[in-house]
Amino acid sequence: MNLWMLLIFAALAECAHSCPDLCSCSFTPTSAEVVCGQSALTHFPVDGLPSNTTRLSIQSTNLSSITASHLGAVPLLNNLQLYHSNLKSLPSDLLENVPHLNMLDLTGNQLGRLPSHVFSHDSLCSLVLKNNLMETADAEWFSGNSSITWLDLSGNRLTVVPAALLQKLPSLENLDFSENNLQDLQPAALRSLHRLETLNLASNNLSSLKPTVFRHNLKLSQLFLQDNQLQELPGTLLQGLQHLNLLLLSQNQLQFAPSGLLDDRRSSFRIVLGGNPWVCDEKMEYLWKWLAAHPQDVHFLEEVTCARPEALKHRQVVSLTSSELGLHRIQSQ
């Protein structure tokens, strides 16, 4: 091997193991992972970025912008994290030079409106847009046959669940709309999500749910509805959800549970019910009997307490007698 070849290989080796300023890098024989976490970073770290980078994390910086040409420096990228980097916008062609990208996390930026086709990317499976400034989620972000399985839109300003967008995401398994301003959930909103396993609607302003809203989500195993304004639930709400293992209904405005709501649950089923203003009268009969038969299925059972009547306030529902609920009186009439 002549001198020129040695110099070329030496230069390539040095390039492969270079690392940008204000970043740290780790290397394997075939790939590199780069983490940049300095507030002094104001531009995408192209200089020194290993071309074989597969994972890039830029966090707590003042990046403010990123382009497709920037990502062209790392064509093998499969995981991109841009946390808290003051991004206010994204170009529509952002992902065109990273054909292997399957995970994109944009948590904690200042993104509001995004351009059409920005996430129309065949390999993208996981998209996190948590804690941004979005008031709407546009169906035009995606192509018609998206492979997204994980979508996190929590911590934004959404007021409705975007049915048109979800129709383009038939492969979704995990969907997070928590900590938004949702006030209603239309029956058709989740209709196309036949593979959905986890749905998080916690910390919104939902006051009611239609009886058929989850009818097409038969693989649902985890349902988070805590910290809403739910006042009453349909008895058939969970009908057909044979795989449901976890249901959180805490911190709502529920006064009783309708007959049939929790029938036919699996042995692995768990529920959280605390923090509701339960009214302990004859309408509590169904939940009272269910709690007595399934105490092992209730997390924080001691927190399921009466808010009314005054004589029973703070009493654990499971500790009540039938006469205290007024059931003897009803049966004797």
Tab-separated table of C-alpha atoms in Angstrom:
chain	number	residue	atom	x	y	z
A	1	MET	CA	0.000	0.000	0.000
A	2	ASN	CA	1.521	3.312	-1.063
A	3	LEU	CA	1.791	6.462	0.973
A	4	TRP	CA	-1.175	8.179	-0.704
A	5	MET	CA	-3.529	5.323	0.174
A	6	LEU	CA	-2.364	5.401	3.780
A	7	LEU	CA	-3.001	9.129	3.956
A	8	ILE	CA	-6.492	8.708	2.477
A	9	PHE	CA	-7.447	5.976	4.961
A	10	ALA	CA	-6.034	8.022	7.819
A	11	ALA	CA	-8.095	11.026	6.748
A	12	LEU	CA	-11.280	8.927	6.480
A	13	ALA	CA	-10.679	7.399	9.908
A	14	GLU	CA	-10.149	10.829	11.436
A	15	CYS	CA	-13.357	12.120	9.795
A	16	ALA	CA	-15.373	9.121	10.994
A	17	HIS	CA	-14.252	9.727	14.578
A	18	SER	CA	-14.496	13.508	14.615
A	19	CYS	CA	-16.985	15.279	16.870
A	20	PRO	CA	-18.524	18.785	16.645
A	21	ASP	CA	-17.714	21.481	19.173
A	22	LEU	CA	-20.142	21.628	22.130
A	23	CYS	CA	-21.137	17.995	21.525
A	24	SER	CA	-20.089	14.568	22.780
A	25	CYS	CA	-19.788	11.496	20.563
A	26	SER	CA	-19.658	7.757	21.050
A	27	PHE	CA	-18.630	5.315	18.356
A	28	THR	CA	-19.170	1.709	17.346
A	29	PRO	CA	-17.384	0.050	14.405
A	30	THR	CA	-20.259	1.022	12.090
A	31	SER	CA	-22.085	3.972	13.639
A	32	ALA	CA	-21.918	7.030	15.877
A	33	GLU	CA	-24.187	8.661	18.446
A	34	VAL	CA	-23.948	12.410	19.002
A	35	VAL	CA	-25.337	14.453	21.891
A	36	CYS	CA	-25.259	18.271	21.834
A	37	GLY	CA	-26.559	19.979	24.953
A	38	GLN	CA	-25.036	23.427	25.327
A	39	SER	CA	-27.018	26.671	25.281
A	40	ALA	CA	-24.101	28.242	23.412
A	41	LEU	CA	-24.989	26.091	20.395
A	42	THR	CA	-26.861	28.381	17.972
A	43	HIS	CA	-26.319	26.584	14.638
A	44	PHE	CA	-26.733	23.009	13.492
A	45	PRO	CA	-23.367	21.300	14.220
A	46	VAL	CA	-22.429	20.295	10.659
A	47	ASP	CA	-18.676	20.772	11.152
A	48	GLY	CA	-17.183	17.617	12.590
A	49	LEU	CA	-20.453	15.658	12.556
A	50	PRO	CA	-19.626	11.991	11.798
A	51	SER	CA	-21.230	10.949	8.520
A	52	ASN	CA	-22.134	7.558	10.017
A	53	THR	CA	-24.219	9.128	12.809
A	54	THR	CA	-27.362	7.076	13.454
A	55	ARG	CA	-28.587	8.868	16.593
A	56	LEU	CA	-28.446	12.628	17.107
A	57	SER	CA	-29.740	14.433	20.177
A	58	ILE	CA	-29.734	18.235	20.327
A	59	GLN	CA	-31.191	19.498	23.596
A	60	SER	CA	-31.436	22.715	25.603
A	61	THR	CA	-29.746	24.771	22.884
A	62	ASN	CA	-30.556	27.934	20.950
A	63	LEU	CA	-30.604	26.226	17.588
A	64	SER	CA	-33.767	28.053	16.374
A	65	SER	CA	-33.696	26.530	12.841
A	66	ILE	CA	-32.872	23.341	10.984
A	67	THR	CA	-32.943	22.467	7.271
A	68	ALA	CA	-32.923	19.423	5.004
A	69	SER	CA	-29.370	20.232	3.921
A	70	HIS	CA	-28.261	20.111	7.567
A	71	LEU	CA	-29.608	16.587	7.927
A	72	GLY	CA	-28.007	15.653	4.619
A	73	ALA	CA	-24.729	15.496	6.548
A	74	VAL	CA	-26.033	12.414	8.405
A	75	PRO	CA	-27.788	10.256	5.767
A	76	LEU	CA	-27.777	7.155	8.005
A	77	LEU	CA	-29.714	8.872	10.796
A	78	ASN	CA	-32.529	6.798	12.321
A	79	ASN	CA	-33.188	8.667	15.572
A	80	LEU	CA	-33.370	12.471	15.854
A	81	GLN	CA	-34.128	14.294	19.103
A	82	LEU	CA	-34.481	18.073	19.107
A	83	TYR	CA	-35.489	18.905	22.689
A	84	HIS	CA	-36.018	22.461	23.950
A	85	SER	CA	-34.086	24.064	21.109
A	86	ASN	CA	-36.265	27.126	20.431
A	87	LEU	CA	-37.493	25.812	17.077
A	88	LYS	CA	-40.389	27.939	15.815
A	89	SER	CA	-40.857	26.384	12.371
A	90	LEU	CA	-39.846	23.448	10.194
A	91	PRO	CA	-39.330	23.285	6.415
A	92	SER	CA	-41.645	20.941	4.510
A	93	ASP	CA	-38.670	19.023	3.059
A	94	LEU	CA	-36.922	18.578	6.415
A	95	LEU	CA	-36.675	14.773	6.253
A	96	GLU	CA	-35.968	14.203	2.564
A	97	ASN	CA	-32.239	13.449	3.090
A	98	VAL	CA	-32.624	10.973	5.958
A	99	PRO	CA	-34.372	7.962	4.365
A	100	HIS	CA	-33.789	5.701	7.389
A	101	LEU	CA	-35.226	8.021	10.052
A	102	ASN	CA	-37.839	6.208	12.139
A	103	MET	CA	-37.964	8.296	15.337
A	104	LEU	CA	-38.355	12.091	15.562
A	105	ASP	CA	-38.785	13.869	18.897
A	106	LEU	CA	-39.471	17.628	18.930
A	107	THR	CA	-40.421	18.014	22.587
A	108	GLY	CA	-40.406	21.444	24.205
A	109	ASN	CA	-40.009	23.790	21.257
A	110	GLN	CA	-42.185	26.695	20.083
A	111	LEU	CA	-43.793	25.030	17.100
A	112	GLY	CA	-47.245	26.320	16.151
A	113	ARG	CA	-48.292	25.805	12.539
A	114	LEU	CA	-46.355	23.297	10.448
A	115	PRO	CA	-46.176	22.994	6.648
A	116	SER	CA	-47.939	20.342	4.576
A	117	HIS	CA	-46.096	17.047	4.000
A	118	VAL	CA	-43.534	17.780	6.712
A	119	PHE	CA	-43.947	14.235	8.121
A	120	SER	CA	-44.692	12.449	4.837
A	121	HIS	CA	-41.778	10.126	5.344
A	122	ASP	CA	-42.054	6.395	4.645
A	123	SER	CA	-39.781	5.151	7.428
A	124	LEU	CA	-41.065	7.411	10.239
A	125	CYS	CA	-42.713	5.322	12.976
A	126	SER	CA	-42.523	7.476	16.104
A	127	LEU	CA	-43.326	11.209	16.244
A	128	VAL	CA	-43.270	13.265	19.445
A	129	LEU	CA	-44.525	16.869	19.361
A	130	LYS	CA	-44.993	17.226	23.105
A	131	ASN	CA	-45.062	20.634	24.838
A	132	ASN	CA	-45.247	22.922	21.834
A	133	LEU	CA	-47.747	25.664	20.895
A	134	MET	CA	-50.044	23.846	18.472
A	135	GLU	CA	-53.701	24.804	18.351
A	136	THR	CA	-54.485	22.499	15.423
A	137	ALA	CA	-53.087	19.250	14.058
A	138	ASP	CA	-53.262	19.195	10.267
A	139	ALA	CA	-53.981	16.034	8.256
A	140	GLU	CA	-51.761	17.428	5.493
A	141	TRP	CA	-48.684	16.813	7.620
A	142	PHE	CA	-48.853	13.146	6.611
A	143	SER	CA	-49.140	11.105	3.458
A	144	GLY	CA	-52.179	8.911	2.926
A	145	ASN	CA	-50.524	5.706	4.079
A	146	SER	CA	-48.364	6.735	7.029
A	147	SER	CA	-46.491	4.060	8.984
A	148	ILE	CA	-46.614	6.064	12.251
A	149	THR	CA	-47.268	3.788	15.239
A	150	TRP	CA	-46.544	6.302	18.032
A	151	LEU	CA	-47.873	9.891	18.088
A	152	ASP	CA	-47.496	12.219	21.056
A	153	LEU	CA	-49.251	15.587	20.858
A	154	SER	CA	-49.487	16.126	24.605
A	155	GLY	CA	-48.958	19.510	26.214
A	156	ASN	CA	-50.235	21.614	23.319
A	157	ARG	CA	-53.333	23.777	22.831
A	158	LEU	CA	-55.598	21.458	20.872
A	159	THR	CA	-59.342	21.839	21.408
A	160	VAL	CA	-60.535	18.948	19.210
A	161	VAL	CA	-59.216	15.513	18.296
A	162	PRO	CA	-58.377	15.831	14.578
A	163	ALA	CA	-60.334	12.995	12.951
A	164	ALA	CA	-59.011	13.758	9.446
A	165	LEU	CA	-55.420	13.452	10.677
A	166	LEU	CA	-56.054	10.170	12.484
A	167	GLN	CA	-57.635	8.681	9.364
A	168	LYS	CA	-54.186	8.895	7.772
A	169	LEU	CA	-52.577	6.975	10.641
A	170	PRO	CA	-54.188	3.503	10.581
A	171	SER	CA	-51.076	1.885	12.092
A	172	LEU	CA	-51.215	3.888	15.339
A	173	GLU	CA	-50.663	1.832	18.482
A	174	ASN	CA	-49.931	4.628	20.973
A	175	LEU	CA	-51.711	8.001	20.921
A	176	ASP	CA	-51.232	10.766	23.481
A	177	PHE	CA	-53.466	13.868	23.592
A	178	SER	CA	-53.003	14.562	27.309
A	179	GLU	CA	-52.620	18.099	28.695
A	180	ASN	CA	-54.480	19.886	25.917
A	181	ASN	CA	-57.812	21.730	25.893
A	182	LEU	CA	-60.004	18.985	24.442
A	183	GLN	CA	-63.670	19.532	25.242
A	184	ASP	CA	-65.314	16.874	23.110
A	185	LEU	CA	-64.477	13.569	21.474
A	186	GLN	CA	-66.604	12.800	18.444
A	187	PRO	CA	-67.614	9.152	17.850
A	188	ALA	CA	-65.873	9.099	14.460
A	189	ALA	CA	-62.566	10.536	15.709
A	190	LEU	CA	-60.941	7.186	16.549
A	191	ARG	CA	-62.819	5.012	14.068
A	192	SER	CA	-59.835	4.185	11.838
A	193	LEU	CA	-57.499	3.194	14.691
A	194	HIS	CA	-58.048	-0.572	14.770
A	195	ARG	CA	-54.524	-1.227	16.116
A	196	LEU	CA	-54.638	1.294	18.929
A	197	GLU	CA	-53.391	-0.124	22.246
A	198	THR	CA	-52.737	2.938	24.425
A	199	LEU	CA	-54.833	6.117	24.445
A	200	ASN	CA	-54.038	9.017	26.763
A	201	LEU	CA	-56.700	11.734	27.078
A	202	ALA	CA	-55.759	12.813	30.604
A	203	SER	CA	-55.731	16.433	31.789
A	204	ASN	CA	-58.213	17.874	29.317
A	205	ASN	CA	-61.706	19.353	29.670
A	206	LEU	CA	-63.821	16.401	28.568
A	207	SER	CA	-67.202	16.450	30.329
A	208	SER	CA	-68.834	13.490	28.577
A	209	LEU	CA	-68.114	10.591	26.224
A	210	LYS	CA	-70.378	9.062	23.599
A	211	PRO	CA	-71.308	5.372	24.112
A	212	THR	CA	-69.658	4.261	20.859
A	213	VAL	CA	-66.492	6.370	20.927
A	214	PHE	CA	-64.155	3.369	21.518
A	215	ARG	CA	-66.188	0.811	19.579
A	216	HIS	CA	-63.575	0.405	16.822
A	217	ASN	CA	-60.544	0.267	19.121
A	218	LEU	CA	-60.858	-3.369	20.140
A	219	LYS	CA	-57.133	-3.794	20.895
A	220	LEU	CA	-57.148	-1.008	23.467
A	221	SER	CA	-55.290	-2.121	26.589
A	222	GLN	CA	-54.589	1.160	28.407
A	223	LEU	CA	-57.019	4.083	28.622
A	224	PHE	CA	-56.137	7.262	30.528
A	225	LEU	CA	-59.094	9.571	31.274
A	226	GLN	CA	-57.984	11.087	34.592
A	227	ASP	CA	-58.033	14.810	35.367
A	228	ASN	CA	-60.963	15.697	33.140
A	229	GLN	CA	-64.472	16.988	33.894
A	230	LEU	CA	-66.365	13.748	33.255
A	231	GLN	CA	-69.695	13.851	35.068
A	232	GLU	CA	-71.311	10.655	33.813
A	233	LEU	CA	-70.278	7.643	31.723
A	234	PRO	CA	-72.377	5.465	29.388
A	235	GLY	CA	-72.830	1.923	30.680
A	236	THR	CA	-71.687	0.533	27.309
A	237	LEU	CA	-68.550	2.710	27.044
A	238	LEU	CA	-66.124	-0.217	27.423
A	239	GLN	CA	-68.197	-2.790	25.567
A	240	GLY	CA	-66.032	-5.008	23.371
A	241	LEU	CA	-62.749	-3.892	24.921
A	242	GLN	CA	-61.698	-7.380	25.963
A	243	HIS	CA	-57.992	-6.464	26.101
A	244	LEU	CA	-58.396	-3.493	28.454
A	245	ASN	CA	-55.937	-3.891	31.341
A	246	LEU	CA	-55.717	-0.382	32.786
A	247	LEU	CA	-58.350	2.352	33.139
A	248	LEU	CA	-57.694	5.655	34.922
A	249	LEU	CA	-60.799	7.654	35.869
A	250	SER	CA	-59.427	9.543	38.872
A	251	GLN	CA	-59.897	13.283	39.433
A	252	ASN	CA	-63.119	13.692	37.468
A	253	GLN	CA	-66.649	14.727	38.506
A	254	LEU	CA	-68.210	11.255	38.577
A	255	GLN	CA	-70.990	10.727	41.133
A	256	PHE	CA	-71.816	7.095	40.311
A	257	ALA	CA	-70.879	4.328	37.867
A	258	PRO	CA	-73.626	3.071	35.548
A	259	SER	CA	-74.718	-0.550	35.653
A	260	GLY	CA	-72.633	-2.760	33.365
A	261	LEU	CA	-69.689	-0.367	32.977
A	262	LEU	CA	-67.094	-2.750	34.435
A	263	ASP	CA	-68.679	-6.093	33.537
A	264	ASP	CA	-66.643	-8.850	31.886
A	265	ARG	CA	-63.234	-7.415	32.746
A	266	ARG	CA	-60.103	-9.559	32.489
A	267	SER	CA	-58.392	-10.942	35.586
A	268	SER	CA	-55.476	-8.585	34.837
A	269	PHE	CA	-57.732	-5.503	34.741
A	270	ARG	CA	-56.810	-2.571	37.013
A	271	ILE	CA	-58.654	0.702	37.602
A	272	VAL	CA	-58.087	3.992	39.479
A	273	LEU	CA	-61.233	5.779	40.707
A	274	GLY	CA	-60.132	8.155	43.483
A	275	GLY	CA	-60.702	11.892	43.495
A	276	ASN	CA	-64.325	11.766	42.290
A	277	PRO	CA	-67.286	13.224	44.242
A	278	TRP	CA	-69.096	9.886	44.676
A	279	VAL	CA	-72.670	10.222	45.934
A	280	CYS	CA	-73.339	7.295	48.231
A	281	ASP	CA	-77.039	6.561	47.708
A	282	GLU	CA	-78.976	3.901	45.832
A	283	LYS	CA	-77.255	4.815	42.528
A	284	MET	CA	-73.985	3.610	44.052
A	285	GLU	CA	-75.218	0.008	44.282
A	286	TYR	CA	-73.511	-1.215	41.122
A	287	LEU	CA	-70.054	0.220	41.942
A	288	TRP	CA	-70.378	-0.759	45.615
A	289	LYS	CA	-70.994	-4.409	44.689
A	290	TRP	CA	-68.253	-4.383	42.049
A	291	LEU	CA	-65.691	-2.982	44.486
A	292	ALA	CA	-66.587	-5.598	47.058
A	293	ALA	CA	-66.153	-8.368	44.478
A	294	HIS	CA	-62.949	-6.979	42.910
A	295	PRO	CA	-60.932	-5.113	45.574
A	296	GLN	CA	-57.690	-6.444	44.088
A	297	ASP	CA	-58.478	-4.712	40.788
A	298	VAL	CA	-58.609	-1.195	42.273
A	299	HIS	CA	-55.461	0.822	42.801
A	300	PHE	CA	-55.780	3.137	45.833
A	301	LEU	CA	-59.077	1.574	46.877
A	302	GLU	CA	-58.992	3.582	50.109
A	303	GLU	CA	-59.318	6.802	48.071
A	304	VAL	CA	-62.706	5.811	46.631
A	305	THR	CA	-64.728	7.721	49.202
A	306	CYS	CA	-68.117	9.376	49.538
A	307	ALA	CA	-68.508	13.115	48.964
A	308	ARG	CA	-72.222	13.041	49.822
A	309	PRO	CA	-74.454	12.718	51.786
A	310	GLU	CA	-72.872	14.614	54.647
A	311	ALA	CA	-73.389	11.715	57.075
A	312	LEU	CA	-71.191	9.458	54.918
A	313	LYS	CA	-68.632	12.024	53.781
A	314	HIS	CA	-65.083	10.623	53.561
A	315	ARG	CA	-66.276	7.057	54.165
A	316	GLN	CA	-64.719	4.432	51.916
A	317	VAL	CA	-67.375	3.201	49.495
A	318	VAL	CA	-66.353	-0.421	49.949
A	319	SER	CA	-66.975	-0.161	53.716
A	320	LEU	CA	-70.632	0.874	53.420
A	321	THR	CA	-73.597	-1.320	54.235
A	322	SER	CA	-76.667	-1.775	52.085
A	323	SER	CA	-78.775	0.082	54.630
A	324	GLU	CA	-76.416	3.053	54.571
A	325	LEU	CA	-76.931	3.219	50.823
A	326	GLY	CA	-80.688	3.086	51.326
A	327	LEU	CA	-81.027	-0.216	49.498
A	328	HIS	CA	-83.160	-1.917	52.176
A	329	ARG	CA	-85.650	0.922	51.945
A	330	ILE	CA	-85.949	0.521	48.167
A	331	GLN	CA	-86.404	-3.263	48.365
A	332	SER	CA	-89.158	-2.957	50.967
A	333	GLN	CA	-91.194	-0.521	48.898
